[in-house]
CSV table of C-alpha atoms in Angstrom, one decimal:
chain,number,residue,atom,x,y,z
A,1,UNK,CA,32.3,4.1,14.4
A,2,UNK,CA,31.8,8.0,14.3
A,3,UNK,CA,31.2,7.8,10.7
A,4,UNK,CA,28.9,4.6,11.0
A,5,UNK,CA,26.9,6.5,13.6
A,6,UNK,CA,26.6,9.7,11.5
A,7,UNK,CA,26.1,8.0,8.2
A,8,UNK,CA,23.2,5.7,9.8
A,9,UNK,CA,21.4,8.7,11.3
A,10,UNK,CA,21.8,10.7,7.9
A,11,UNK,CA,20.1,7.6,6.3
A,12,UNK,CA,17.1,7.6,8.4
A,13,UNK,CA,16.8,11.3,8.5
A,14,UNK,CA,16.6,11.0,4.7
A,15,UNK,CA,14.4,7.9,4.6
A,16,UNK,CA,11.7,9.4,6.7
A,17,UNK,CA,12.1,13.3,6.6
A,18,UNK,CA,14.3,13.9,3.8
A,19,UNK,CA,12.5,12.2,0.9
A,20,UNK,CA,9.3,13.4,1.8
A,21,UNK,CA,10.4,17.0,2.0
A,22,UNK,CA,12.3,16.6,-1.1
A,23,UNK,CA,9.5,15.4,-2.9
A,24,UNK,CA,7.1,18.1,-1.5
A,25,UNK,CA,9.6,20.8,-2.7
A,26,UNK,CA,9.4,19.1,-6.2
A,27,UNK,CA,5.7,19.3,-6.2
A,28,UNK,CA,5.7,23.0,-5.1
A,29,UNK,CA,8.6,24.3,-7.5
A,30,UNK,CA,8.5,22.1,-10.6
A,31,UNK,CA,5.1,20.5,-10.7
A,32,UNK,CA,3.8,18.2,-13.5
A,33,UNK,CA,0.0,19.2,-13.8
A,34,UNK,CA,-2.4,16.4,-15.1
A,35,UNK,CA,-4.9,17.8,-17.5
A,36,UNK,CA,-8.4,16.5,-15.8
A,37,UNK,CA,-11.7,16.5,-17.6
A,38,UNK,CA,-14.9,14.7,-17.2
A,39,UNK,CA,-14.9,11.4,-18.8
A,40,UNK,CA,-17.2,8.4,-19.3
A,41,UNK,CA,-15.9,5.3,-21.0
A,42,UNK,CA,-16.8,1.8,-20.1
A,43,UNK,CA,-15.5,0.4,-16.9
A,44,UNK,CA,-14.7,-3.2,-15.7
A,45,UNK,CA,-14.7,-3.4,-12.2
A,46,UNK,CA,-12.6,-6.4,-10.8
A,47,UNK,CA,-12.8,-7.8,-7.4
A,48,UNK,CA,-11.1,-10.9,-5.9
A,49,UNK,CA,-12.4,-12.6,-2.4
A,50,UNK,CA,-11.9,-15.5,-0.5
A,51,UNK,CA,-14.2,-16.5,2.1
A,52,UNK,CA,-15.9,-13.2,2.2
A,53,UNK,CA,-19.4,-14.1,2.2
A,54,UNK,CA,-20.0,-11.9,5.3
A,55,UNK,CA,-18.9,-8.8,3.6
A,56,UNK,CA,-19.3,-9.5,0.0
A,57,UNK,CA,-23.0,-8.8,-0.3
A,58,UNK,CA,-22.5,-5.3,1.1
A,59,UNK,CA,-19.5,-4.6,-0.9
A,60,UNK,CA,-21.4,-5.6,-4.2
A,61,UNK,CA,-24.3,-3.1,-3.1
A,62,UNK,CA,-21.7,-0.7,-2.7
A,63,UNK,CA,-19.9,-0.9,-6.1
A,64,UNK,CA,-23.2,-1.2,-8.1
A,65,UNK,CA,-24.4,2.1,-6.5
A,66,UNK,CA,-21.7,4.1,-7.7
A,67,UNK,CA,-22.4,7.3,-9.3
A,68,UNK,CA,-21.9,6.5,-12.7
A,69,UNK,CA,-24.1,5.2,-16.0
A,70,UNK,CA,-25.3,1.9,-15.1
A,71,UNK,CA,-24.9,0.6,-18.7
A,72,UNK,CA,-21.3,1.7,-18.7
A,73,UNK,CA,-20.3,-0.8,-15.8
A,74,UNK,CA,-19.6,-4.5,-15.7
A,75,UNK,CA,-18.5,-6.2,-12.4
A,76,UNK,CA,-16.1,-9.2,-12.5
A,77,UNK,CA,-16.0,-10.7,-9.1
A,78,UNK,CA,-14.0,-13.6,-8.4
A,79,UNK,CA,-14.2,-16.3,-5.6
A,80,UNK,CA,-10.6,-17.8,-5.0
A,81,UNK,CA,-11.1,-21.4,-3.5
A,82,UNK,CA,-13.8,-20.0,-1.0
A,83,UNK,CA,-14.9,-22.7,1.5
A,84,UNK,CA,-17.7,-20.5,2.7
A,85,UNK,CA,-20.7,-19.1,0.8
A,86,UNK,CA,-19.0,-16.7,-1.3
A,87,UNK,CA,-19.9,-18.3,-4.4
A,88,UNK,CA,-23.6,-18.5,-3.4
A,89,UNK,CA,-23.6,-14.7,-2.6
A,90,UNK,CA,-22.3,-14.4,-6.2
A,91,UNK,CA,-24.7,-16.4,-7.8
A,92,UNK,CA,-27.5,-14.9,-6.1
A,93,UNK,CA,-26.8,-11.3,-6.2
A,94,UNK,CA,-29.2,-10.8,-9.2
A,95,UNK,CA,-27.8,-8.0,-11.0
A,96,UNK,CA,-27.2,-9.0,-14.6
A,97,UNK,CA,-23.9,-6.7,-14.8
A,98,UNK,CA,-22.3,-9.0,-12.5
A,99,UNK,CA,-19.9,-12.0,-14.0
A,100,UNK,CA,-19.0,-14.2,-11.4
A,101,UNK,CA,-16.0,-16.3,-11.5
A,102,UNK,CA,-15.8,-19.4,-8.9
A,103,UNK,CA,-12.2,-20.8,-8.8
A,104,UNK,CA,-12.5,-24.0,-6.9
A,105,UNK,CA,-8.7,-24.2,-5.8
A,106,UNK,CA,-7.3,-21.2,-4.0
A,107,UNK,CA,-4.1,-19.6,-6.0
A,108,UNK,CA,-4.1,-16.0,-4.6
A,109,UNK,CA,-5.2,-12.9,-6.0
A,110,UNK,CA,-2.6,-12.4,-9.0
A,111,UNK,CA,-3.5,-15.8,-10.4
A,112,UNK,CA,-7.1,-14.7,-10.6
A,113,UNK,CA,-6.6,-11.6,-12.0
A,114,UNK,CA,-4.3,-13.1,-14.6
A,115,UNK,CA,-6.9,-15.3,-15.8
A,116,UNK,CA,-9.8,-12.6,-15.6
A,117,UNK,CA,-7.9,-9.7,-17.0
A,118,UNK,CA,-7.1,-10.8,-20.4
A,119,UNK,CA,-11.1,-11.2,-20.7
A,120,UNK,CA,-11.9,-7.6,-19.9
A,121,UNK,CA,-13.3,-5.4,-22.9
A,122,UNK,CA,-13.6,-2.0,-21.3
A,123,UNK,CA,-11.3,1.2,-21.7
A,124,UNK,CA,-10.8,1.1,-18.0
A,125,UNK,CA,-10.4,-1.4,-15.2
A,126,UNK,CA,-11.4,-0.4,-11.6
A,127,UNK,CA,-9.5,-2.5,-9.0
A,128,UNK,CA,-11.0,-3.2,-5.6
A,129,UNK,CA,-11.0,-5.4,-2.6
A,130,UNK,CA,-13.8,-7.1,-0.9
A,131,UNK,CA,-13.8,-5.3,2.4
A,132,UNK,CA,-13.5,-1.5,1.9
A,133,UNK,CA,-16.7,0.8,1.4
A,134,UNK,CA,-16.1,2.9,-1.7
A,135,UNK,CA,-17.4,6.5,-2.0
A,136,UNK,CA,-20.0,6.8,-4.6
A,137,UNK,CA,-18.1,9.5,-6.5
A,138,UNK,CA,-14.9,7.9,-6.3
A,139,UNK,CA,-14.8,6.4,-9.8
A,140,UNK,CA,-15.5,9.8,-11.2
A,141,UNK,CA,-12.8,11.1,-9.4
A,142,UNK,CA,-10.4,8.5,-10.6
A,143,UNK,CA,-11.6,9.1,-14.4
A,144,UNK,CA,-11.2,12.8,-14.3
A,145,UNK,CA,-7.3,12.3,-13.7
A,146,UNK,CA,-7.2,9.3,-16.1
A,147,UNK,CA,-8.7,11.4,-18.8
A,148,UNK,CA,-5.3,12.8,-19.4
A,149,UNK,CA,-3.4,10.6,-22.2
A,150,UNK,CA,-0.2,10.9,-20.2
A,151,UNK,CA,-1.8,9.0,-17.0
A,152,UNK,CA,-1.7,5.3,-17.1
A,153,UNK,CA,-3.3,4.6,-13.6
A,154,UNK,CA,-4.6,6.7,-11.1
A,155,UNK,CA,-4.7,5.4,-7.1
A,156,UNK,CA,-7.3,6.3,-4.8
A,157,UNK,CA,-7.1,7.2,-1.1
A,158,UNK,CA,-7.4,4.5,1.6
A,159,UNK,CA,-9.0,6.5,4.7
A,160,UNK,CA,-9.9,4.8,8.0
A,161,UNK,CA,-13.0,5.0,9.8
A,162,UNK,CA,-12.7,6.2,13.5
A,163,UNK,CA,-11.0,3.3,15.2
A,164,UNK,CA,-11.7,3.8,19.0
A,165,UNK,CA,-8.6,2.1,19.5
A,166,UNK,CA,-5.1,3.4,20.3
A,167,UNK,CA,-3.4,0.7,18.2
A,168,UNK,CA,-5.8,1.6,15.3
A,169,UNK,CA,-5.2,5.4,15.6
A,170,UNK,CA,-1.4,4.6,15.1
A,171,UNK,CA,-2.0,2.8,11.9
A,172,UNK,CA,-4.2,5.7,11.1
A,173,UNK,CA,-1.2,8.3,11.7
A,174,UNK,CA,0.9,5.9,9.2
A,175,UNK,CA,-1.5,6.0,6.5
A,176,UNK,CA,-1.9,9.9,6.8
A,177,UNK,CA,2.0,9.9,6.3
A,178,UNK,CA,1.8,8.0,3.4
A,179,UNK,CA,-0.9,9.9,1.8
A,180,UNK,CA,1.1,13.1,2.2
A,181,UNK,CA,3.8,11.4,0.2
A,182,UNK,CA,2.0,9.9,-2.5
A,183,UNK,CA,-0.1,13.0,-3.0
A,184,UNK,CA,3.1,14.8,-3.9
A,185,UNK,CA,4.8,12.2,-5.7
A,186,UNK,CA,1.9,12.5,-8.0
A,187,UNK,CA,1.9,16.3,-8.2
A,188,UNK,CA,5.7,16.2,-9.3
A,189,UNK,CA,5.3,13.0,-11.5
A,190,UNK,CA,4.3,9.6,-10.5
A,191,UNK,CA,3.7,7.4,-7.4
A,192,UNK,CA,5.5,4.2,-7.0
A,193,UNK,CA,2.3,2.1,-5.9
A,194,UNK,CA,-1.4,2.5,-5.2
A,195,UNK,CA,-3.7,0.8,-2.7
A,196,UNK,CA,-5.2,-2.5,-3.8
A,197,UNK,CA,-8.5,-1.0,-2.4
A,198,UNK,CA,-9.0,1.3,-4.9
A,199,UNK,CA,-7.2,2.1,-8.5
A,200,UNK,CA,-8.3,2.5,-11.8
A,201,UNK,CA,-6.0,1.9,-14.9
A,202,UNK,CA,-6.2,1.8,-18.7
A,203,UNK,CA,-6.9,-1.7,-20.0
A,204,UNK,CA,-4.8,-1.3,-23.0
A,205,UNK,CA,-1.6,-0.6,-20.6
A,206,UNK,CA,-2.3,-3.5,-18.4
A,207,UNK,CA,0.4,-6.2,-18.6
A,208,UNK,CA,-0.1,-10.0,-18.3
A,209,UNK,CA,-0.3,-10.3,-14.4
A,210,UNK,CA,1.9,-13.7,-13.1
A,211,UNK,CA,0.8,-16.0,-10.5
A,212,UNK,CA,2.1,-15.8,-7.3
A,213,UNK,CA,2.5,-11.9,-6.8
A,214,UNK,CA,2.0,-10.9,-3.3
A,215,UNK,CA,2.0,-7.0,-4.1
A,216,UNK,CA,0.0,-6.8,-7.4
A,217,UNK,CA,-0.8,-3.2,-6.7
A,218,UNK,CA,2.9,-2.4,-6.5
A,219,UNK,CA,3.8,-4.7,-9.5
A,220,UNK,CA,1.1,-3.5,-12.1
A,221,UNK,CA,1.6,0.3,-11.7
A,222,UNK,CA,5.5,-0.4,-12.0
A,223,UNK,CA,4.9,-2.2,-15.1
A,224,UNK,CA,2.5,0.6,-16.6
A,225,UNK,CA,5.2,3.2,-15.5
A,226,UNK,CA,7.9,1.3,-17.2
A,227,UNK,CA,6.6,2.3,-20.8
A,228,UNK,CA,6.5,5.8,-19.9
A,229,UNK,CA,2.9,6.5,-18.5
A,230,UNK,CA,2.2,8.3,-15.4
A,231,UNK,CA,0.9,7.0,-12.2
A,232,UNK,CA,-1.0,9.4,-10.3
A,233,UNK,CA,-3.2,9.7,-7.1
A,234,UNK,CA,-6.8,11.1,-6.4
A,235,UNK,CA,-7.0,12.4,-2.8
A,236,UNK,CA,-10.9,13.1,-4.0
A,237,UNK,CA,-11.2,9.1,-4.6
A,238,UNK,CA,-11.6,7.4,-1.2
A,239,UNK,CA,-12.1,3.8,0.1
A,240,UNK,CA,-13.0,3.4,3.8
A,241,UNK,CA,-11.6,0.8,5.8
A,242,UNK,CA,-11.6,-0.1,9.6
A,243,UNK,CA,-8.1,-0.2,11.1
A,244,UNK,CA,-7.5,-3.4,13.0
A,245,UNK,CA,-7.8,-3.3,16.9
A,246,UNK,CA,-5.6,-6.6,16.8
A,247,UNK,CA,-2.1,-5.9,16.8
A,248,UNK,CA,-1.1,-9.6,15.8
A,249,UNK,CA,-3.5,-9.4,12.9
A,250,UNK,CA,-1.9,-6.2,11.8
A,251,UNK,CA,1.4,-7.5,12.1
A,252,UNK,CA,0.9,-10.3,9.8
A,253,UNK,CA,-0.5,-8.1,7.1
A,254,UNK,CA,2.3,-5.8,7.3
A,255,UNK,CA,4.9,-8.4,7.4
A,256,UNK,CA,3.3,-9.8,4.2
A,257,UNK,CA,3.5,-6.5,2.6
A,258,UNK,CA,7.0,-5.9,3.4
A,259,UNK,CA,7.8,-9.5,2.2
A,260,UNK,CA,6.2,-8.7,-0.7
A,261,UNK,CA,8.8,-5.8,-1.4
A,262,UNK,CA,11.5,-8.2,-1.2
A,263,UNK,CA,9.7,-10.8,-3.7
A,264,UNK,CA,9.4,-7.9,-6.0
A,265,UNK,CA,13.2,-7.5,-5.8
A,266,UNK,CA,14.0,-11.0,-6.1
A,267,UNK,CA,11.9,-11.1,-9.2
A,268,UNK,CA,13.3,-8.2,-11.1
A,269,UNK,CA,16.8,-7.1,-9.4
A,270,UNK,CA,17.1,-4.2,-11.9
A,271,UNK,CA,14.4,-2.4,-9.7
A,272,UNK,CA,17.6,-1.7,-7.5
A,273,UNK,CA,19.2,0.0,-10.3
A,274,UNK,CA,17.8,3.8,-9.9
A,275,UNK,CA,18.8,4.4,-13.6
A,276,UNK,CA,16.9,1.0,-15.0
A,277,UNK,CA,13.4,2.4,-14.3
A,278,UNK,CA,11.6,5.5,-14.7
A,279,UNK,CA,10.8,5.7,-11.2
A,280,UNK,CA,13.8,4.2,-10.0
A,281,UNK,CA,15.1,7.1,-7.9
A,282,UNK,CA,11.7,7.3,-6.2
A,283,UNK,CA,11.5,3.6,-5.3
A,284,UNK,CA,14.7,4.1,-3.4
A,285,UNK,CA,13.4,7.0,-1.6
A,286,UNK,CA,10.0,5.7,-0.9
A,287,UNK,CA,10.5,1.6,-0.7
A,288,UNK,CA,14.0,0.3,-0.7
A,289,UNK,CA,15.4,2.8,2.1
A,290,UNK,CA,12.8,1.8,4.3
A,291,UNK,CA,13.8,-1.8,4.0
A,292,UNK,CA,17.2,-0.9,4.9
A,293,UNK,CA,16.2,1.4,7.9
A,294,UNK,CA,16.1,-1.3,10.8
A,295,UNK,CA,19.6,-2.1,9.9
A,296,UNK,CA,20.4,1.7,9.9
A,297,UNK,CA,18.9,1.8,13.4
A,298,UNK,CA,20.9,-1.2,14.6
A,299,UNK,CA,24.4,0.5,13.2
A,300,UNK,CA,23.2,3.9,15.0
A,301,UNK,CA,22.8,1.9,18.4
A,302,UNK,CA,25.8,-0.1,18.3
A,303,UNK,CA,28.2,2.4,17.1
A,304,UNK,CA,27.0,4.5,19.8
A,305,UNK,CA,27.4,2.0,22.7
A,306,UNK,CA,31.1,1.5,21.4
A,307,UNK,CA,31.5,5.3,21.5
A,308,UNK,CA,30.3,5.8,25.0
A,309,UNK,CA,33.7,5.8,26.7
A,310,UNK,CA,35.0,8.8,24.7
A,311,UNK,CA,32.8,11.5,25.8
A,312,UNK,CA,29.5,12.1,28.0
A,313,UNK,CA,27.7,13.3,24.8
A,314,UNK,CA,27.9,9.7,23.4
A,315,UNK,CA,26.5,8.4,26.6
A,316,UNK,CA,23.7,11.0,26.6
A,317,UNK,CA,23.0,9.9,23.0
A,318,UNK,CA,23.0,6.2,23.9
A,319,UNK,CA,20.4,6.8,26.7
A,320,UNK,CA,18.3,8.8,24.5
A,321,UNK,CA,18.0,6.0,22.2
A,322,UNK,CA,17.5,3.3,25.0
A,323,UNK,CA,14.6,5.4,26.2
A,324,UNK,CA,13.2,5.6,22.8
A,325,UNK,CA,12.9,1.9,22.0
A,326,UNK,CA,12.3,1.2,25.8
A,327,UNK,CA,9.0,3.5,25.4
A,328,UNK,CA,8.1,1.6,22.4
A,329,UNK,CA,8.7,-1.6,24.1
A,330,UNK,CA,6.8,-0.4,27.2
A,331,UNK,CA,3.6,-0.1,24.9
A,332,UNK,CA,3.6,-3.7,24.4
A,333,UNK,CA,3.0,-4.3,28.1
A,334,UNK,CA,0.9,-1.2,28.8
A,335,UNK,CA,-1.2,-0.4,25.7
A,336,UNK,CA,-2.8,2.5,27.8
A,337,UNK,CA,0.6,4.7,26.9
A,338,UNK,CA,-0.5,4.6,23.4
A,339,UNK,CA,-3.1,7.2,24.3
A,340,UNK,CA,-0.3,9.8,24.2
A,341,UNK,CA,0.3,10.9,21.0
A,342,UNK,CA,4.0,11.3,20.6
A,343,UNK,CA,4.4,7.9,22.2
A,344,UNK,CA,1.9,6.3,19.7
A,345,UNK,CA,4.2,7.7,17.0
A,346,UNK,CA,7.3,6.3,18.5
A,347,UNK,CA,5.8,2.8,18.9
A,348,UNK,CA,4.4,2.9,15.2
A,349,UNK,CA,7.7,4.1,13.9
A,350,UNK,CA,9.6,1.1,15.8
A,351,UNK,CA,6.8,-1.6,14.9
A,352,UNK,CA,6.9,-0.8,11.2
A,353,UNK,CA,10.6,-1.3,11.2
A,354,UNK,CA,10.5,-4.2,13.2
A,355,UNK,CA,8.2,-5.7,10.6
A,356,UNK,CA,10.4,-5.0,8.0
A,357,UNK,CA,13.1,-7.5,9.5
A,358,UNK,CA,10.3,-9.8,10.1
A,359,UNK,CA,9.1,-9.3,6.5
A,360,UNK,CA,12.4,-10.5,5.3
A,361,UNK,CA,12.5,-13.5,7.4
A,362,UNK,CA,9.0,-14.4,6.2
A,363,UNK,CA,10.4,-14.1,2.5
A,364,UNK,CA,13.4,-16.0,3.2
A,365,UNK,CA,11.6,-18.8,4.8
A,366,UNK,CA,8.6,-19.1,2.5
A,367,UNK,CA,6.1,-17.9,5.2
A,368,UNK,CA,4.4,-15.2,2.9
A,369,UNK,CA,2.3,-17.0,0.2
A,370,UNK,CA,0.5,-15.0,-2.4
A,371,UNK,CA,-2.7,-16.6,-1.0
A,372,UNK,CA,-3.3,-14.8,2.2
A,373,UNK,CA,-6.1,-15.3,4.9
A,374,UNK,CA,-6.4,-14.0,8.5
A,375,UNK,CA,-9.3,-14.4,10.9
A,376,UNK,CA,-11.8,-11.5,10.0
A,377,UNK,CA,-9.2,-9.9,7.5
A,378,UNK,CA,-9.9,-12.2,4.6
A,379,UNK,CA,-9.3,-9.9,1.2
A,380,UNK,CA,-7.2,-12.1,-1.4
């Protein structure tokens, strides 16, 4: 039991502190510099939306206003089985550079991408979602890094508007933690995934995208990296989102994302072998250990309880764990506690690990389809 407790705590420490610090050290002492330069290739922008009529007009104005030569941009925007006025918004937008795709039956984002991407002709493809606002200079920031021939794709930063919500501030904290890791992964080699809200890739390196993927923004970069290209990150290219104020909606979104990790493993079990993919060790550090973290937490708690009779120190450790989880649980009934920053961090940590368990359940029971729709959060 002692070894179970110790090894579980070590595994948790490495997952959430050790790996980020190791990547930071790698970036500081063995950096792999990208050679940026100004580059103005032709770019195809691709967006897939479902029931996004309320947001799509603003998004189209946003992307058509990017700081980039207008004659070098084309916009490929798909309506994935929308039942609202999304097709009408596409047809009436009035920009000749916009190429609409109206799919009458909903199949999910990856199926639409699989149809659209083979038709593209530009050197670079910019992927975006329907909701987030992209900064005008974001495309140029991505292209400066993509100009390095060793780089196959560049992810942008997903940033959050001020939430005015204690729950939303917790999500913002999580994304700042993620951004820290991704930026140093990029500086030391490659990131293991990008945000679907904003990333650019060389068209020639894009794989055939299969139908039914939940996490196309993880699967596509991994396929590009498999052939030896780097996947990097630009903190100067930003897409702005609004943190959800609704814990239930955010729970469904995060559970679906984590179910997508399990789907990826099921589709390609070789990704579990650290030596079978150029980013295999990073996948374990950044992704797979997080899927195991809830079980490490459970093992540490149960083994600690079994050791209480041996020494007062085990009793103190058990009480500390009970207080830790109890505080996170208390925020469900008393959301005002989330105004306290340490409590907010604890609650976010516990909640994210609960989502990993629920995500596994959703994947095993088929409750995480590729086509996703949640009230007021309807990106495909």
